[in-house]
Coordinates of C-alpha atoms and ligand atoms in Angstrom, one line a residue:
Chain U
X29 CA 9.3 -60.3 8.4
X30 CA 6.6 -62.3 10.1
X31 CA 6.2 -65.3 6.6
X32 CA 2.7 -66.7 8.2
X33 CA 1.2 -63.9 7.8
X34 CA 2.2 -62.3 4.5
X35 CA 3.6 -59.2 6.4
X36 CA 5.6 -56.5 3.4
X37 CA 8.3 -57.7 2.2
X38 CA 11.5 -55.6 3.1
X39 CA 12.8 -53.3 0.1
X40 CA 9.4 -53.0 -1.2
X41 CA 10.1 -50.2 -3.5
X42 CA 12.2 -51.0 -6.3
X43 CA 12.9 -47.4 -7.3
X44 CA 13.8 -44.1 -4.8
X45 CA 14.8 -40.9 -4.3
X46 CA 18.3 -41.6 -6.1
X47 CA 15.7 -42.4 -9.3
X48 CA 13.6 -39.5 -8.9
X49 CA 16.9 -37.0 -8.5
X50 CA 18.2 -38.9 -12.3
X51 CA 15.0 -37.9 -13.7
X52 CA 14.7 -34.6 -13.0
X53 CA 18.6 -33.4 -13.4
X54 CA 18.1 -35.5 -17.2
X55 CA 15.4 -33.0 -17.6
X56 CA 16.5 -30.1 -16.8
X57 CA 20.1 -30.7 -18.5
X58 CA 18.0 -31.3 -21.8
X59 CA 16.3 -28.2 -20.8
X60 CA 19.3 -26.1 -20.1
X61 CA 20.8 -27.5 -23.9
X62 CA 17.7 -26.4 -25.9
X63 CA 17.6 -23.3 -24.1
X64 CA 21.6 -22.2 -25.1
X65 CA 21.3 -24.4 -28.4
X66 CA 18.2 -22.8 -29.8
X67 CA 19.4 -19.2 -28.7
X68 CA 22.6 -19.7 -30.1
X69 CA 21.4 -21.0 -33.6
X70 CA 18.3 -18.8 -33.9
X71 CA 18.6 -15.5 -31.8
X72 CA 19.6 -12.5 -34.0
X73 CA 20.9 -10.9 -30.1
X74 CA 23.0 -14.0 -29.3
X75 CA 23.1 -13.5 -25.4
X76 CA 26.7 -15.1 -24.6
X77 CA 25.7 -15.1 -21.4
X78 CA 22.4 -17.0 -21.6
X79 CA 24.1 -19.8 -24.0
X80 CA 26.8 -20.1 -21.6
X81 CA 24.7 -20.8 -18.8
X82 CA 22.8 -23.3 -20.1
X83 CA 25.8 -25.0 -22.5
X84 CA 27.3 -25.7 -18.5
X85 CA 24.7 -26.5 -16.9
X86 CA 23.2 -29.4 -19.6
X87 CA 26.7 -31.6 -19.2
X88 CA 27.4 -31.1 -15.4
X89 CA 23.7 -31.6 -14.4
X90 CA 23.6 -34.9 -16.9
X91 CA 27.1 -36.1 -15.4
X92 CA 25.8 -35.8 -11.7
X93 CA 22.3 -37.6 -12.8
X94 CA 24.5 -40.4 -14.6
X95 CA 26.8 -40.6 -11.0
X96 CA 23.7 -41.0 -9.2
X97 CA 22.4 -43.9 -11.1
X98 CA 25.6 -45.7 -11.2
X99 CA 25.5 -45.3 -7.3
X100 CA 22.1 -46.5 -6.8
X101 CA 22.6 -49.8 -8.7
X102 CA 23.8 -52.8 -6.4
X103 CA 26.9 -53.4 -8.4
X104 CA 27.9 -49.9 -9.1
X105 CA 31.5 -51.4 -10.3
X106 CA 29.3 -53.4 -12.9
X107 CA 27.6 -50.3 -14.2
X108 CA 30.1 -51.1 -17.7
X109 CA 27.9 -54.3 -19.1
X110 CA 25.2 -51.5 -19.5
X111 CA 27.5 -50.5 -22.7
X112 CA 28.5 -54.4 -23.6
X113 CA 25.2 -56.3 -23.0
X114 CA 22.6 -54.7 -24.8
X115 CA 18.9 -55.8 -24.9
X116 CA 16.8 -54.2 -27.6
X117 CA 13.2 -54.7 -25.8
X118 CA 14.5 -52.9 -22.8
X119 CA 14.2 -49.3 -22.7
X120 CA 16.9 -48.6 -20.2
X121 CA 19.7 -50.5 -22.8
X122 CA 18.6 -48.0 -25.5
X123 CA 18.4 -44.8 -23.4
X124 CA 22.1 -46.1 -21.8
X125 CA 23.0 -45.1 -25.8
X126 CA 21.2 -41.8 -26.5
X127 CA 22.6 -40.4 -22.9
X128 CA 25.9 -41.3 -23.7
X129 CA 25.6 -39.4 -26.8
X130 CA 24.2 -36.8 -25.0
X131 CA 26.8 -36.7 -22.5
X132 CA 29.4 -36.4 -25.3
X133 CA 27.7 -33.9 -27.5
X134 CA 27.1 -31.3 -24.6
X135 CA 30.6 -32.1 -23.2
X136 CA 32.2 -31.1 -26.6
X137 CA 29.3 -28.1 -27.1
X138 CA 30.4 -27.1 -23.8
X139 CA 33.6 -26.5 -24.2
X140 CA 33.2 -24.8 -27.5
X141 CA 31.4 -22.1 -26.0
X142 CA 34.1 -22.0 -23.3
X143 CA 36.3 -21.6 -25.7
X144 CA 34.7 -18.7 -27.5
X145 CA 35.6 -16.7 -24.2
X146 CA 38.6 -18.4 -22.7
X147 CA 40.8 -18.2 -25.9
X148 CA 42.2 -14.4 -24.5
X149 CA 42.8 -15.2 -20.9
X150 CA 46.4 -16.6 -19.6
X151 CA 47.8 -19.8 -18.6
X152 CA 47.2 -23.2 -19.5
X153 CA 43.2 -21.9 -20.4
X154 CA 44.0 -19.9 -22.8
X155 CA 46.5 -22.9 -25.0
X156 CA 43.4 -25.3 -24.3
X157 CA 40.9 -22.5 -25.6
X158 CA 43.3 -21.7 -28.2
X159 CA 43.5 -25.2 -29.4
X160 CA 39.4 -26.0 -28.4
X161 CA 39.0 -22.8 -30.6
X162 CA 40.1 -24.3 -33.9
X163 CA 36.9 -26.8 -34.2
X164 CA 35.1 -23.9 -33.7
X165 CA 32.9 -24.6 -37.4
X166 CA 31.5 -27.5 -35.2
X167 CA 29.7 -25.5 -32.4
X168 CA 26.7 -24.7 -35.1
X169 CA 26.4 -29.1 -36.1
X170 CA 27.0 -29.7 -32.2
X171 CA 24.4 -27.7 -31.6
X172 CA 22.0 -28.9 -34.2
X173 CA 22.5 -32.8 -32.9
X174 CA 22.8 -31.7 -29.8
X175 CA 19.4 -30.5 -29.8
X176 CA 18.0 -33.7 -31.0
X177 CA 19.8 -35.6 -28.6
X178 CA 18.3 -33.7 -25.7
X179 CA 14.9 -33.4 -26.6
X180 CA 15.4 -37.7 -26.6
X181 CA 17.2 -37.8 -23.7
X182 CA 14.2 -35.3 -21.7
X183 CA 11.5 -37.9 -23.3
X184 CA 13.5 -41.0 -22.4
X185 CA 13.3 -40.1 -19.0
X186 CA 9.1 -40.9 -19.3
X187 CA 9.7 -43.8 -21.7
X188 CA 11.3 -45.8 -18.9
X189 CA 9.0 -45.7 -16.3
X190 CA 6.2 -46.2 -19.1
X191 CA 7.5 -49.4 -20.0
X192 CA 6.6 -50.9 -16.3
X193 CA 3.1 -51.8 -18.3
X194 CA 2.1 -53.5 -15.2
X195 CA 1.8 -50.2 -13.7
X196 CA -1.6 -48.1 -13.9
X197 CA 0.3 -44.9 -13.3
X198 CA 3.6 -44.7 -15.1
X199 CA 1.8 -47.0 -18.2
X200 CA -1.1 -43.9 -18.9
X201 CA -0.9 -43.3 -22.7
X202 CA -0.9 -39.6 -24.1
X203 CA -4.7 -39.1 -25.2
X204 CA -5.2 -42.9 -26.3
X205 CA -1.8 -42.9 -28.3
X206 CA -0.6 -46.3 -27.4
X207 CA 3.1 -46.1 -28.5
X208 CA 3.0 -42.4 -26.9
X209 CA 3.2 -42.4 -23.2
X210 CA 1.5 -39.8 -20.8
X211 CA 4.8 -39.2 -18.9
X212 CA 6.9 -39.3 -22.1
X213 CA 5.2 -35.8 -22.7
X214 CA 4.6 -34.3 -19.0
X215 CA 8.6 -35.2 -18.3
X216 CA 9.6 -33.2 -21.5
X217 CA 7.3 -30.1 -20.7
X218 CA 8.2 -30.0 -17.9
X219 CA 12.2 -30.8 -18.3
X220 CA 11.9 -27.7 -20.7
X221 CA 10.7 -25.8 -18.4
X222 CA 13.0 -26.1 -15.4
X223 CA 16.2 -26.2 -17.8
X224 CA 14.6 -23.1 -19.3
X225 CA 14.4 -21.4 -15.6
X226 CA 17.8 -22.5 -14.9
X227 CA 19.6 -21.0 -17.6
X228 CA 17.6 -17.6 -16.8
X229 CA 19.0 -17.5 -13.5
X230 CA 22.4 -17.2 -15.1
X231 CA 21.1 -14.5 -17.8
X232 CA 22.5 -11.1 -17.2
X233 CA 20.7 -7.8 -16.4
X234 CA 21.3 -6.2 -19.6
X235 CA 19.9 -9.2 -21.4
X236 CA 15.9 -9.4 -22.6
X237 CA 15.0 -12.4 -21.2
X238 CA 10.9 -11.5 -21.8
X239 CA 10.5 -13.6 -24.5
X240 CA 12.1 -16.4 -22.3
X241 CA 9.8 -15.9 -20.1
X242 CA 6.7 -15.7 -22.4
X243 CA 7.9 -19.0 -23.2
X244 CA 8.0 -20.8 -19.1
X245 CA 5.0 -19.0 -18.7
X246 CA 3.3 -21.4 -21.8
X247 CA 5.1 -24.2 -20.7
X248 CA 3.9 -23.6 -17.0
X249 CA 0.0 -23.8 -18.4
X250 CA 0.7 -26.6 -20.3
X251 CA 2.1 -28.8 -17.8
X252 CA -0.8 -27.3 -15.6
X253 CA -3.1 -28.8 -18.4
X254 CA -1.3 -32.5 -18.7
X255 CA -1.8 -32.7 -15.1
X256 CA -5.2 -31.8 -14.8
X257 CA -5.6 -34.8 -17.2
X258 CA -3.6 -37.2 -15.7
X259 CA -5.4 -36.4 -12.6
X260 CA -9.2 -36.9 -14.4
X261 CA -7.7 -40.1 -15.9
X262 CA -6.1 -42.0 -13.5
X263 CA -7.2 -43.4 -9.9
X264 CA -7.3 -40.6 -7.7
X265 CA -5.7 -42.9 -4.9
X266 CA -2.8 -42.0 -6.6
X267 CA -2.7 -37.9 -5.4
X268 CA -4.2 -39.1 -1.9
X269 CA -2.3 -40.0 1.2
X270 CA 1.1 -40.0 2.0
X271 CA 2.1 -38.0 -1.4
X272 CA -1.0 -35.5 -1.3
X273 CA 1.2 -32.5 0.4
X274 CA 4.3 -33.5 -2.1
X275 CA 1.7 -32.9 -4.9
X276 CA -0.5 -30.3 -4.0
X277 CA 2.0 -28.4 -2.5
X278 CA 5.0 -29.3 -4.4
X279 CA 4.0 -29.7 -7.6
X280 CA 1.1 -27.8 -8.2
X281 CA 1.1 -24.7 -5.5
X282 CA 5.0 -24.2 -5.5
X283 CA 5.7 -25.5 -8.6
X284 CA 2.8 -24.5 -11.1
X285 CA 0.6 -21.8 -9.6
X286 CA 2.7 -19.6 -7.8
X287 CA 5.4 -19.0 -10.2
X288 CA 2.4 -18.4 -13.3
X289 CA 0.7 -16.1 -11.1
X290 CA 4.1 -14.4 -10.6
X291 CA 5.2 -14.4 -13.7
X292 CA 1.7 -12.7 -15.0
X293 CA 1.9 -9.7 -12.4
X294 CA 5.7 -9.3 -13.6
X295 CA 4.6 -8.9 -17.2
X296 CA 2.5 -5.9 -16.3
X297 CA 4.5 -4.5 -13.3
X298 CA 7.4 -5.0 -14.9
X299 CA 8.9 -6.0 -11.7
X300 CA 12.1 -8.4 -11.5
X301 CA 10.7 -11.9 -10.2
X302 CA 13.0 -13.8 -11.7
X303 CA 14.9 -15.7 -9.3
X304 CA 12.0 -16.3 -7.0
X305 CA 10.0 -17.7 -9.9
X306 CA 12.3 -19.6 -11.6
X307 CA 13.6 -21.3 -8.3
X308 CA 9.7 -22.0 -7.9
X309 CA 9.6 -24.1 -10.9
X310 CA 12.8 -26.2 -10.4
X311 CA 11.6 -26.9 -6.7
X312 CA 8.2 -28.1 -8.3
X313 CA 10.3 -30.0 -11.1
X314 CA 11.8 -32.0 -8.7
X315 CA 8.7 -32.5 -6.7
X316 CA 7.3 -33.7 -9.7
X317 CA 9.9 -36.4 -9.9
X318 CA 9.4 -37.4 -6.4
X319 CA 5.7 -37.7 -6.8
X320 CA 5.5 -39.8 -9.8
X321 CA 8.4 -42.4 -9.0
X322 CA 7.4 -43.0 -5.5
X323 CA 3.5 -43.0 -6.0
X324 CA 3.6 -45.0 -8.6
X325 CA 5.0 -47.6 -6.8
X326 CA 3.0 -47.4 -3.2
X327 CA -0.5 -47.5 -4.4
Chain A
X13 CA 5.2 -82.4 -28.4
X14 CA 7.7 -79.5 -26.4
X15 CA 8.2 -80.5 -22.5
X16 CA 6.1 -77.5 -21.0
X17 CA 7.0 -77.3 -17.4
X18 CA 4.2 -76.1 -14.7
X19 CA 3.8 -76.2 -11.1
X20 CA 0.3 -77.0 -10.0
X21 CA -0.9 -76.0 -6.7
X22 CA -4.0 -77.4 -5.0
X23 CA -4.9 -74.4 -2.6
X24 CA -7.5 -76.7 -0.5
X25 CA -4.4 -79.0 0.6
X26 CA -2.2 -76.7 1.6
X27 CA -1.6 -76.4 5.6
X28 CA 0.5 -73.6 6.0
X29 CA 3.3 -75.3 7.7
X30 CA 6.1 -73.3 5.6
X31 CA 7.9 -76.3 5.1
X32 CA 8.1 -74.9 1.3
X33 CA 9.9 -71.7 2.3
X34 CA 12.5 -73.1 4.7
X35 CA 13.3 -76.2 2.3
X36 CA 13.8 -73.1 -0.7
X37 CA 16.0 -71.4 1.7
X38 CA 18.2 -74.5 2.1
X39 CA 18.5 -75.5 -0.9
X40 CA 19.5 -72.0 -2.6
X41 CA 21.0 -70.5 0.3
X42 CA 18.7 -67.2 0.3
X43 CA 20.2 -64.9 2.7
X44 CA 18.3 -64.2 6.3
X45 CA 15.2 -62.3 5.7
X46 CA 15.1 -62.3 2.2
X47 CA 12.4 -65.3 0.3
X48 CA 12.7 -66.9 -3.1
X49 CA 8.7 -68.4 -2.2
X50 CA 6.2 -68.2 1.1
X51 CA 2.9 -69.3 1.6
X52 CA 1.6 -66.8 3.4
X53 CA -2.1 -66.3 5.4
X54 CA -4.9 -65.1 3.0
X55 CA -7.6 -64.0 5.2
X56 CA -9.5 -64.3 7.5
X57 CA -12.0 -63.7 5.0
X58 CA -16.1 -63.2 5.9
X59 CA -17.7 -62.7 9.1
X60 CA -18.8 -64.7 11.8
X61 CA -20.2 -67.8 10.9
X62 CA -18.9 -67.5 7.6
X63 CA -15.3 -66.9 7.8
X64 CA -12.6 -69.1 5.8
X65 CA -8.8 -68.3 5.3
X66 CA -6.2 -70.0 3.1
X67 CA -3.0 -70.2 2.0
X68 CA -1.4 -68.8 -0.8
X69 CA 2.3 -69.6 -2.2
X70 CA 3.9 -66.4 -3.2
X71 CA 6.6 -67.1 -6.1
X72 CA 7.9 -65.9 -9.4
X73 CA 5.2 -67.5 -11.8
X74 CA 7.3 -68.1 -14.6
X75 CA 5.8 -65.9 -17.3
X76 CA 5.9 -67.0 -21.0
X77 CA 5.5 -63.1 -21.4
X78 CA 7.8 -61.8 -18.6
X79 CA 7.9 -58.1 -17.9
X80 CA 11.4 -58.6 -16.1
X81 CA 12.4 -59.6 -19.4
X82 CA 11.4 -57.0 -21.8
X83 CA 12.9 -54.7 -19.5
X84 CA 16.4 -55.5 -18.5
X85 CA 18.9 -54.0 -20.1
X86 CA 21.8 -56.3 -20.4
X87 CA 19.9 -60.0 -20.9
X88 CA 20.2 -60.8 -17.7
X89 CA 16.9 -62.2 -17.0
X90 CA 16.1 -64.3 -20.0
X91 CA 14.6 -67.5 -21.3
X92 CA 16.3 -70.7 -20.7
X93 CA 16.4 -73.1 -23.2
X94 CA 12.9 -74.6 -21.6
X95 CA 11.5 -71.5 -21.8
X96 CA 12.0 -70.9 -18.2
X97 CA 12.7 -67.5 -17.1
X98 CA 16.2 -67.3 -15.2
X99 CA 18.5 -64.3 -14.2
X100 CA 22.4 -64.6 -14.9
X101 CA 23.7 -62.7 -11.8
X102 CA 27.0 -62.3 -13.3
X103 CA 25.3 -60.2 -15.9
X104 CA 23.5 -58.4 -13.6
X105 CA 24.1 -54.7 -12.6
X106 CA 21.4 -54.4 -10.1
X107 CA 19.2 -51.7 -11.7
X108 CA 16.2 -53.4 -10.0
X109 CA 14.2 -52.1 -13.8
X110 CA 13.0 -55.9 -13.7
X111 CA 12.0 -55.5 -9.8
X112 CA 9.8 -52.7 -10.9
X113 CA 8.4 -54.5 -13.5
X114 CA 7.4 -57.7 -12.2
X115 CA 3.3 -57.6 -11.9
X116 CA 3.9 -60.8 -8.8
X117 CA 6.6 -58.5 -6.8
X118 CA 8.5 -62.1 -7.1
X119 CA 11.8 -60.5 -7.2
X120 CA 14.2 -58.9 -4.8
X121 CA 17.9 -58.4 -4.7
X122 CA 19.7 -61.0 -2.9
X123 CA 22.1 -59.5 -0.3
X124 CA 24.9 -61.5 -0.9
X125 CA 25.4 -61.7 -4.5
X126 CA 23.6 -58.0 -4.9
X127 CA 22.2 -59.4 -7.9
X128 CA 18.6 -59.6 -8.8
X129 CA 16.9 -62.9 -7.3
X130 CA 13.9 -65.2 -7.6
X131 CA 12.6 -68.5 -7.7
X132 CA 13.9 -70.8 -9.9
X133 CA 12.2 -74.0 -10.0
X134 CA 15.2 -75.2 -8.6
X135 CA 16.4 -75.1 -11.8
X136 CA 20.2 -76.3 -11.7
X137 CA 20.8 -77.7 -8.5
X138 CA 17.8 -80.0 -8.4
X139 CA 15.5 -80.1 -11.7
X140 CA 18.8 -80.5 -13.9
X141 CA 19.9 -83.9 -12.2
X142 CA 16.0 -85.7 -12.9
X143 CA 14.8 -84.3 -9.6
X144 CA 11.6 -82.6 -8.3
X145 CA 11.8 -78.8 -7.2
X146 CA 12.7 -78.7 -3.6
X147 CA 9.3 -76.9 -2.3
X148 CA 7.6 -79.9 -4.0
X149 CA 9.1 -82.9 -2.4
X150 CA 9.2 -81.5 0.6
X151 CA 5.8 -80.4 0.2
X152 CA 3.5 -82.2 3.5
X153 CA -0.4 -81.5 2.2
X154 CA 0.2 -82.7 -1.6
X155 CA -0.5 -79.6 -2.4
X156 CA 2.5 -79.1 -4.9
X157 CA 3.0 -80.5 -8.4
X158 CA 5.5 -79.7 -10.8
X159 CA 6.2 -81.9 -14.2
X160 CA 5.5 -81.5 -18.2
X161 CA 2.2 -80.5 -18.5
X162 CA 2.4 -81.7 -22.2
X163 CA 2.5 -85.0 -21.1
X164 CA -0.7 -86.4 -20.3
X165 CA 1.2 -89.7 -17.7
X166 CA 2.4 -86.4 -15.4
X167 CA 0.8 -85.7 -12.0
X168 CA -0.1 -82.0 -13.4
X169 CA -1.4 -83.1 -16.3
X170 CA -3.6 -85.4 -14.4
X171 CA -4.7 -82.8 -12.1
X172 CA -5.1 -80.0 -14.5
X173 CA -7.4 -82.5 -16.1
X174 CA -9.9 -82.7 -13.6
X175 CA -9.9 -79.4 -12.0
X176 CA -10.2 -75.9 -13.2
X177 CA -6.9 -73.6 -12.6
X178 CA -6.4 -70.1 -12.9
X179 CA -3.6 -68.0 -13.6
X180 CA -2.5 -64.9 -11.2
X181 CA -3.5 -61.7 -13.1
X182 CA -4.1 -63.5 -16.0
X183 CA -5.8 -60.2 -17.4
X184 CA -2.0 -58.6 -17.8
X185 CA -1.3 -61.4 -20.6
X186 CA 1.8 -62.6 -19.0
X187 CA 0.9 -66.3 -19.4
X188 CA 2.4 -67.4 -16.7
X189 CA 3.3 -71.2 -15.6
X190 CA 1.9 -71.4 -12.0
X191 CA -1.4 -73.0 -12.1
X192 CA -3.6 -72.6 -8.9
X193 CA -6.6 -74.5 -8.3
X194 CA -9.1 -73.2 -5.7
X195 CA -11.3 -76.2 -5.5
X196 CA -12.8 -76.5 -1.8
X197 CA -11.4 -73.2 -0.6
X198 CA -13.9 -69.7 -0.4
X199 CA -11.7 -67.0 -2.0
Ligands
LIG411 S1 6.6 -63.5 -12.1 FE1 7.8 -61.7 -12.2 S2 9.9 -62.3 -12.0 FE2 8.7 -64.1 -12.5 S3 8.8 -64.3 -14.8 FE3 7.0 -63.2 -14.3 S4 7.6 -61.0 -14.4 FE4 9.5 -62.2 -14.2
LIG412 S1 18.4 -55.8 -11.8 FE1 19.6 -57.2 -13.0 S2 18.2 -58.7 -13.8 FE2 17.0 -57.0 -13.1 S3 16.7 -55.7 -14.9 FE3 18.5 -54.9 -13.9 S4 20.2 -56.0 -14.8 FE4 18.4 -57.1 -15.4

C-alpha cells in the first residue's frame, strides 16, 4: 500500500461471502421450521413428509451457518467468549442467545419427528427412537417456541447489519419506523420464502402442496414490493456497477420474476414446476444475501 | 473539571513527511502493511492556477459515541477509564462487527495478534508514564497536539482557542476527540 498517497487500505471489506452464506442458511432454516412447525400444529392433512423435511433441514442448515461464522472469525478457537462476555448494546451478543436457542429447540424438534418414524425400524435407531419417543407430548410446545424462536432468529439476521447506523444501506428503516429496520423485514420474507421452497422440494407426490404454493407465490410479490421500495428509497449507486448483474439477474430475474411467472402458469396448467421454481427462489435467496452484504460495504 | 483528552491537528503545518506513521509503527509494533494512523495526500484539488493539496492524518478519532462500541459483542472495545475508547484483544473474537461499524474505517485486524486494532493514543506504553503520543513528539511541522483540553495552560486548549476545528462527520453524532483545524489550507 502506497501511504503518500492514501491508496485502499488492504482488507477493506469487513464482511464477505462467509457472511452473506450465514445470512441466508439462518433464513432459510427459520423458513424450513415454520414451514414443518405450522403444518404440523395447524394442518388437518398433517403431511409427515413435508414436516419432516423442513424439521431436518431448519437444524442442519442453522448448524452449517453457525460453522461458517465461527470459521470466518480470526480467532475461531475464541468463538466461546461469545457465550461468556455479553454486551447488551450489541446486536450480535443478543442474537449469539436466540440462535443458540434456536439451535437447541429445532435439534430436539428434529429428532422428535425422527422419532415419530424411526421408533419401528431395527438396531440401535429403533432403542434411540424408542427412548426419543417417550417425550413425545413435547413435539406440540417444541413446536410452538420453536416457531417464535425462528421467526427471531430469520429477523435477527436484518437487525445486525441494521445496527451498522453509519451505513446508508443496511441502516434504511421499514416505512419511517425507526426501531424497525428495512432489512429486518425483507430478510424475514424472504427467509420464509426460500425455507418454504425448500421444504417443498422434499414434499411427496401424493401430497397437496397448492396451498404451499399460494403462499411462495404471496411471499414472492411481496419481497418484489420491499425491493421496489428499497430501490426508490435508497441511492441508486447502490444497484449500479459491480453488483448490477448479481441483482438484476440474481435477485430479481432468477430469483423474483421467473419463478412468479412460473408459478402463475402452473396454477392454471396445472403443470409440475416445482423443482425448477423452488430452486429459482433459493438461488435468488442467496443472491439476495450476496448483494446486500457486499454492496453495502463497497459504495 | 474531568481531564478531557484531544489531539489537535493543524492541517496547514503538516508536510507529509510520514514521520507520524513510521514512529506509530515503532512504537506499537503494527505488523508490515497494516497502519494504526497515515497522513495521506488529499488532492490535488482545483485546476490550473488554482490547485492546492494537503495532508490529512487518517486515525481512530476516539468517539465519545463509538459505533465499535455499541456493537461488539463481548466488551471488547470499550471505554477506558478516561473515556478513551480501547479494544482488549484478549477478549476479542475477531468478528470484525466493530470494523463494519466504524464510520472513520480506523480499524483493521492486526495480523499477528488476529485481534481487532487501532490507534490508541499510545495509550499504555507512552501516555500512561506522563508522556506525549508517539505521532506527536515526533511530529516535524508542529502540526500535532495532544493534552486536556479542559485545561485552559494546555497547548490544545490554547490552540482550540484561537482557531476554529471541526470534527470528521460530525453529522453522525459520534463526538469524536480528533480536532482538525483547516486554517490556511483550501479544502
Ligand atoms: S473512530 Fe471508529 S474505531 Fe475509533 S472510536 Fe470511533 S468508531 Fe471506534
Ligand atoms: S472484532 Fe473484536 S473488538 Fe471488534 S466487535 Fe468483534 S469482538 Fe469486538
Amino acid at each position: 500500500m502506497d501511504i503518500f498517497w492514501g491508496m485502499p487500505a488492504e482488507e477493506h471489506l469487513a464482511w464477505g461471502g462467509l457472511i452473506a452464506l450465514y445470512l441466508f442458511l439462518a433464513g432459510i432454516s427459520g423458513g424450513a421450521f415454520v414451514t414443518a412447525s405450522l403444518t404440523d400444529l395447524f394442518s388437518k392433512k398433517r403431511s409427515a413428509k413435508l414436516i419432516k423435511t423442513g424439521a431436518y433441514i431448519a437444524p442442519v442448515a442453522i448448524i452449517l451457518g453457525l460453522g461458517l461464522l465461527v470459521l470466518d472469525l480470526s480467532k475461531p478457537f475464541h468463538f466461546w467468549k461469545l457465550l461468556f462476555y455479553i454486551n447488551g448494546n450489541s446486536v450480535m451478543s443478543i442474537g449469539t442467545f436466540i440462535i443458540s436457542i434456536f439451535v437447541a429447540l429445532a435439534f430436539v424438534y428434529g429428532l422428535l419427528i425422527w422419532a415419530e418414524s424411526s421408533s419401528k425400524s431395527a438396531g440401535f435407531g429403533s432403542k434411540l427412537a424408542k427412548f426419543v419417543s417417550r417425550f413425545a407430548a413435547l413435539r406440540k410446545p417444541v413446536a410452538m417456541l420453536g416457531t417464535l424462536f425462528a421467526f427471531s432468529t430469520t429477523t435477527y439476521t436484518g437487525f445486525l447489519l441494521a445496527a451498522i447506523t453509519a451505513n446508508a444501506l443496511w441502516s434504511v428503516s421499514f416505512f419511517g419506523l425507526v426501531s424497525v429496520p428495512f432489512l429486518a423485514v425483507l430478510f424475514l420474507v424472504s427467509g420464509l420464502s426460500a425455507g418454504l421452497a425448500a421444504t417443498l422440494l422434499g414434499a411427496d407426490r401424493s401430497d397437496n402442496v397448492g396451498t404451499y404454493k399460494k403462499i411462495d407465490t404471496v411471499l414472492i410479490v411481496l419481497e418484489i414490493i420491499l425491493l421496489a421500495v428499497l430501490y426508490s428509497t435508497v441511492n441508486p449507486l447502490y444497484f449500479s456497477g459491480s453488483m448490477a448483474v448479481l441483482f438484476w439477474v440474481g435477485v430479481v430475474a432468477i430469483g423474483l420474476l421467473l419463478p412468479l411467472i412460473l408459478s402463475i402458469y402452473s396454477l392454471y396448467r396445472h403443470s409440475n414446476l416445482l423443482i425448477p421454481v423452488s430452486g429459482m427462489v433459493i438461488i435468488g435467496g442467496l443472491c439476495l444475501r450476496y448483494f446486500i452484504v457486499y454492496s453495502g460495504q463497497l459504495y | 473539571m474531568a481531564k478531557h483528552y484531544g489531539m489537535v491537528i493543524q492541517i496547514a503545518k503538516c508536510i507529509g513527511c510520514q514521520a507520524c506513521t513510521v514512529a506509530c509503527k515503532f512504537q506499537n509494533k503494527v505488523p508490515e502493511g497494516q497502519y494504526r494512523t497515515m497522513s495521506p495526500a488529499v488532492g490535488p484539488i482545483g485546476t490550473y492556477p488554482n490547485v492546492s493539496m494537503h495532508f490529512g492524518k487518517e486515525a481512530c478519532q476516539m468517539c465519545q459515541n463509538a459505533l465499535c462500541v455499541d456493537v461488539c459483542p463481548t466488551k471488547a472495545s470499550h471505554y477506558d477509564e478516561n473515556g478513551l475508547v480501547m479494544v482488549d484483544a484478549d477478549k476479542c473474537v475477531g468478528c470484525r462487527y466493530c470494523l463494519a461499524a466504524c464510520p472513520y474505517d480506523a480499524r483493521f485486524i492486526n495480523k499477528e495478534t488476529g485481534a481487532a486494532d487501532k490507534y490508541t493514543f499510545c495509550f499504555e506504553e507512552r501516555l500512561s508514564k506522563g508522556l506525549q503520543p508517539a505521532c506527536v513528539s515526533t511530529c516535524l511541522g508542529g502540526s500535532l497536539s495532544f493534552g486536556d483540553v479542559n485545561d485552559p495552560n494546555s497547548d490544545v486548549a490554547k490552540i482550540l482557542g484561537k482557531s476554529k476545528a471541526e470534527f470528521r462527520l460530525s453529522e453522525l453524532g459520534t463526538k469524536p476527540r480528533i480536532y482538525y483545524i483547516y486554517d490556511g489550507v483550501v479544502k
